[in-house]
Amino acid sequence: MTSAYADSNDELQQEIAVPVEHPADDVEPGARAVIYLRVSSTGQVKTDYDPEGISIPAQREACLRKAKDLGLTVIDEYVEPGRSATEMTKREAFQRMLARVRAQGDVDYVIVYMLSRMARNRYDDAIVMADLRKRGVTLVSATEAVDDSPVGQLMHGILATFNEYQSRQSGADIANKMGQKARTGGTLGRAKIGYLNHIDHSDGRVIRTIVVDDERAPFVQLAFELYDTGDYTLDELADELYDRGLGTRPTAKHPAKKVSINKLSQMLRDRYYIGYVTYKGEEVRGRHEPLIDEDLFDRVQDRITARSAAKERRRVHHHYLKGSLFCGRCRRAGVTQRMIIQRTVNSKGSEYLYFFCRNRQNSTCDAPHVNAELVEDAVERHYATIRFNQSFIGDVRAQIDTVISEQEKSARLLHQQLSSQLAELDTQEENLIDLAADGTLPQTKVKAKLRGIERQRRHLNQRLDTASADLTDAARLIDVSLKLLERPEQLYRRCNDEQRRLLNQAVFHNIYIEDEEVTDHDLQEPFSQLHAIQQTQRSTRDAQHSMPAVPEPRDSKRATRQAGGSSSPSGVAVLLQGLQSGTCSSSISKVELRGFEPLTP
């Protein structure tokens, strides 16, 4: 068990120095007392016309009565209006009282209403008591038999233990109730932007729930819609929403202000807005009304992921190559470092953009600044180097057709088998219905068998639905990849800036720049594997052409296949299986070429 009080004990002795508010020079030593009053929540001081509420005056009266019974003079009081019961270091009045006891030495007794008002942790209680005894100060409870006698100290220890148990038990009970509320779709804590906390008084019950904030909910919907356009960064979006009227909730101390970028980012990622509640990693459907439909939310997540993948920071300068360029000079030194962009304006007001290595900022790289226009031209030229040749494209497509054809045969056979089993179930069901009509079998057995047949039918129908799930998506991904890199430089040249950004992120993991040229690259999948297969085929053919001519064996066709020629799978079948099983992303299969540029006849 640890104590927050113990960790800050020395610091408080050194830093907190509070002058005595009521000097006790005229009070006889040995009879000087201070009282400590506390409630555990600010709500308890807002329950009456009295600014102190009801609890604090009641505690004060009891403590003054105890002081009178003991013949003590109260020289001061310390009031804690709504401070945590478990973190003593956060109780300002309590720390001021301890600092006075240490520094002034004019306190003989500390009177509390109950021990639980002072500490609910045995360790904290023991440290405070040791501190008070060291200075000859006695702790007195106004409502409990606690004093310096052996019986009083025994009672003190028992009460301290009980207070700790009660505190933990209450915390566990509250946590259990909160968990149950969350698991049934309830919202815990303060309402998020776009919603309001609401108390529903119905059927004699008080239900704390969430309702839509008619004032701010339209701004939440607008935030998702504007970000989905791709025209706004988080900083720009926050400004736009603030200009249109969205601000934080004003409080007594803080007026409404612009929603921070961090809050806005959390809001755009929060599935609460599509109707879900998350508690301890478990997500359930919430009882609140969603503000955003799932399609819009998914599009926003895709845009956030795309920008995050490229590490884009459009708050300063935006460029479609930002996030994709890396320093080639650092690459040769075995270091991977991103290139960042800088805007420069000359004396005539002309603007220039430059890319430079981030390591220049710490003087570990001496690569020069490169004009952005030169880099753009270099990347455009580099696209010609990643083109797939026509013979390779033809081979891969032929092999894909072969693999898919073989799978379709298996799928058709499985479809026939499942259909035959379903027909048998239909026959069994009809026979059972006939037997039930004749009264040959008991009704209970007939119903049980019919339920069993229905379960089998559902199972077979599910298998029938998934029997057609094949390698089509993976094959489509490879086909799209082949189309993209069939004439990539022409495609790239026709794209606008946003399409170029998407194409760069889809094809390249890193593009390395040195001295205004592209010196190397790392490809995304499946482009990397497809290029590796193409290189293997090219190397095999070059090796075969360089070999001396030999008589062709009778079984030459089989030998060619085993040698890995054009008729061999060359890894395409393995790549298909890998994509289908999820070893690399197939998200590009959802994007046609027209996603980058409308197809031409």
mmCIF file of C-alpha atoms in Angstrom, residues 3 24 29 96 134 218 241 324 453 484 492 526 598:
data_model
loop_
_atom_site.group_PDB
_atom_site.id
_atom_site.type_symbol
_atom_site.label_atom_id
_atom_site.label_comp_id
_atom_site.label_asym_id
_atom_site.label_seq_id
_atom_site.Cartn_x
_atom_site.Cartn_y
_atom_site.Cartn_z
ATOM 1 C CA SER A 3 0.527 6.883 0.303
ATOM 2 C CA ALA A 24 -3.067 32.174 19.981
ATOM 3 C CA PRO A 29 -0.738 26.333 25.994
ATOM 4 C CA ARG A 96 -2.325 24.358 5.307
ATOM 5 C CA LYS A 134 5.913 13.980 17.092
ATOM 6 C CA PRO A 218 -25.675 20.031 -36.254
ATOM 7 C CA LEU A 241 -16.593 25.428 -36.930
ATOM 8 C CA SER A 324 6.084 9.826 -49.138
ATOM 9 C CA ILE A 453 -33.651 -30.866 -40.012
ATOM 10 C CA LEU A 484 -2.002 0.567 -62.522
ATOM 11 C CA TYR A 492 0.430 9.556 -63.049
ATOM 12 C CA PRO A 526 1.246 -6.606 -53.739
ATOM 13 C CA PRO A 598 -11.694 8.167 -65.729
#
